[in-house]
Amino acid sequence: MGIFEPFRAIGYITTGGVPFSLQRLGTETFVTVSVGKAFHVYNCAKLTLVLAGPQLPKKIRALASFKEYTFAAYGSDIAVFKRTDLVVTFTKHEEKVNMLYLFGEYILSADIKGDIFIWAFRGAKPSNEPVGNISLGDKFTPTCIMHPDTYLNKVIIGSEEGPLQLWNISTKKKVYAFKGWDSSVRCCVSSPALDMVAVGCSDGSIHVHNIRYDEELMSFNHEIRGAVTALSFRTDGQPLLASGGSSGVISIWNLEKRRLHSVIREAHDGSIVSLHFFANEPILMSSAADNSIKMWIFDNNEGDARLLRFRSGHSAPPRCIRFYGNGKSILSAGQDRAFRLFSVVQQDQQSRELSQRHVAKRAKKLRVKEEEIKLKPVIAFDCAEIRARDWCNVVTCHMDTSKAYVWRLQNFVIGEHILTPSSETESPIKACTISACGNFTILGTEGGWIEKFNLQSGISRGSYIDGSLSLQCAHEGEVVGLACDATNGSLISAGYRGDIKVWDFKSCKLKSKFNVGKSVTKIAYHRANGLLA
């Protein structure tokens, strides 16, 4: 391994668009998820990470798992792993593979052109030659494959164009064609009742269909929640069907009463990719494009679901990150308005989102999305470890916000003080730093104002003003960076117009200044040796 090789993805739970693969080994259930070019395997008992697969040349497009084997499709190839060791690569496809389906002793792979290859998989070592292939033709683009229970050697294939086809994979012949519902098929699942399947369409309709007589039994519609992207039947005796939409909502339908049973509104922040009810258990697992997997349990009298356990990361890219705690953790602020702490050394169960105080409760009360109640995205933050046990030790500046917020990392919560600079004109805060002693924080605004606050009390402790300027402020224009030296002797500030100023920390008086001759967008200061970049 070279010095700058990718080693491990942190805070990456699952790729949007690649469904997970669930399997039972003995008494335990494992879920395999894709994280870009690698795969992770979690134990569902506590969602602990048990395996991290090697990096593949391209992003994973589909996954399947059987016992200790994992099949990962990337580009037009399919890699077969035994735990984390590559056993064989299937390379017959000429186009990108976008589906894998495990079926008894066979694995079916379908590409975007409609070619399906059948690979034998009998215990010892899989062969890299397919045992057969099916060509579906130009006017049939496969979107999903499923095997109806008790139908020997047969699979149903759904299409982008709308029709479905029943194929016998041992004779490679089409047995029957279902005309569909004039809407592209997004997902198809087998039900615990024989001959029954549920089909989800892109127009938001769900059809429960008898495939033996080609008759529709019932249909549901959730147009308002977008296309039906995932379906799963409950198998512990309750007549329920879960459906996931492109809006991130999970709907539970009662098949006996033929109506909506309940809705999990804020299930995910992105389109739902996969749903799966555990065999003979009232537990539903879901994954979505918001970089999370969640487990829901149906254990109350009304039959509603509650969140049992989950793993999640940022649902939008991180804006700023910083090491914390001797490099054992990373503090990360994302465009999804979340402020998170990720563990670098331990597994994902030690990573968490910092609390913004009763967000879910307030959102439910006001009937809005949780994201709308959270603070705006963080644009800059600073942390100090020295007084972490005594009071708040993180300060954050937020997009277009004239207040700064403090956080207590020991309790993973937002602090009680909100820091508001006392300048005459209100302008957004753009820069912040915490002193080496951990007692003070200094804030810089878009209007060129710099002010010092006490972190314990939240009270202002003076402003830095350059008397040579026409306006009463520190810089003409935006303050883009602040830094404090190791002995609380000096404060360094940088203005957007290229002026760097050094102030006496205590008296708030200007000591010296110089201009770099170019506009500055960011500074970094190394406290140990006094170098400024």
JSON list of C-alpha atoms in Angstrom, two decimals, residues 17 19 95 109 139 144 343 355 367 370 485 515 529:
[
{"chain": "A", "resi": 17, "resn": "GLY", "atom": "CA", "xyz": [-29.05, 3.81, -5.65]},
{"chain": "A", "resi": 19, "resn": "PRO", "atom": "CA", "xyz": [-29.98, -1.80, -2.77]},
{"chain": "A", "resi": 95, "resn": "GLU", "atom": "CA", "xyz": [-22.44, -3.37, -21.16]},
{"chain": "A", "resi": 109, "resn": "SER", "atom": "CA", "xyz": [-26.82, -10.71, -13.84]},
{"chain": "A", "resi": 139, "resn": "LYS", "atom": "CA", "xyz": [-37.81, -3.16, -26.63]},
{"chain": "A", "resi": 144, "resn": "CYS", "atom": "CA", "xyz": [-36.08, -5.82, -11.66]},
{"chain": "A", "resi": 343, "resn": "SER", "atom": "CA", "xyz": [-14.65, 8.18, 15.31]},
{"chain": "A", "resi": 355, "resn": "SER", "atom": "CA", "xyz": [-27.96, 17.52, 19.30]},
{"chain": "A", "resi": 367, "resn": "ARG", "atom": "CA", "xyz": [-45.50, 19.88, 10.98]},
{"chain": "A", "resi": 370, "resn": "GLU", "atom": "CA", "xyz": [-36.54, 18.38, 10.69]},
{"chain": "A", "resi": 485, "resn": "ASP", "atom": "CA", "xyz": [-1.15, 32.52, 19.31]},
{"chain": "A", "resi": 515, "resn": "ASN", "atom": "CA", "xyz": [-0.73, 43.60, 2.98]},
{"chain": "A", "resi": 529, "resn": "ASN", "atom": "CA", "xyz": [5.73, 27.32, 15.48]}
]
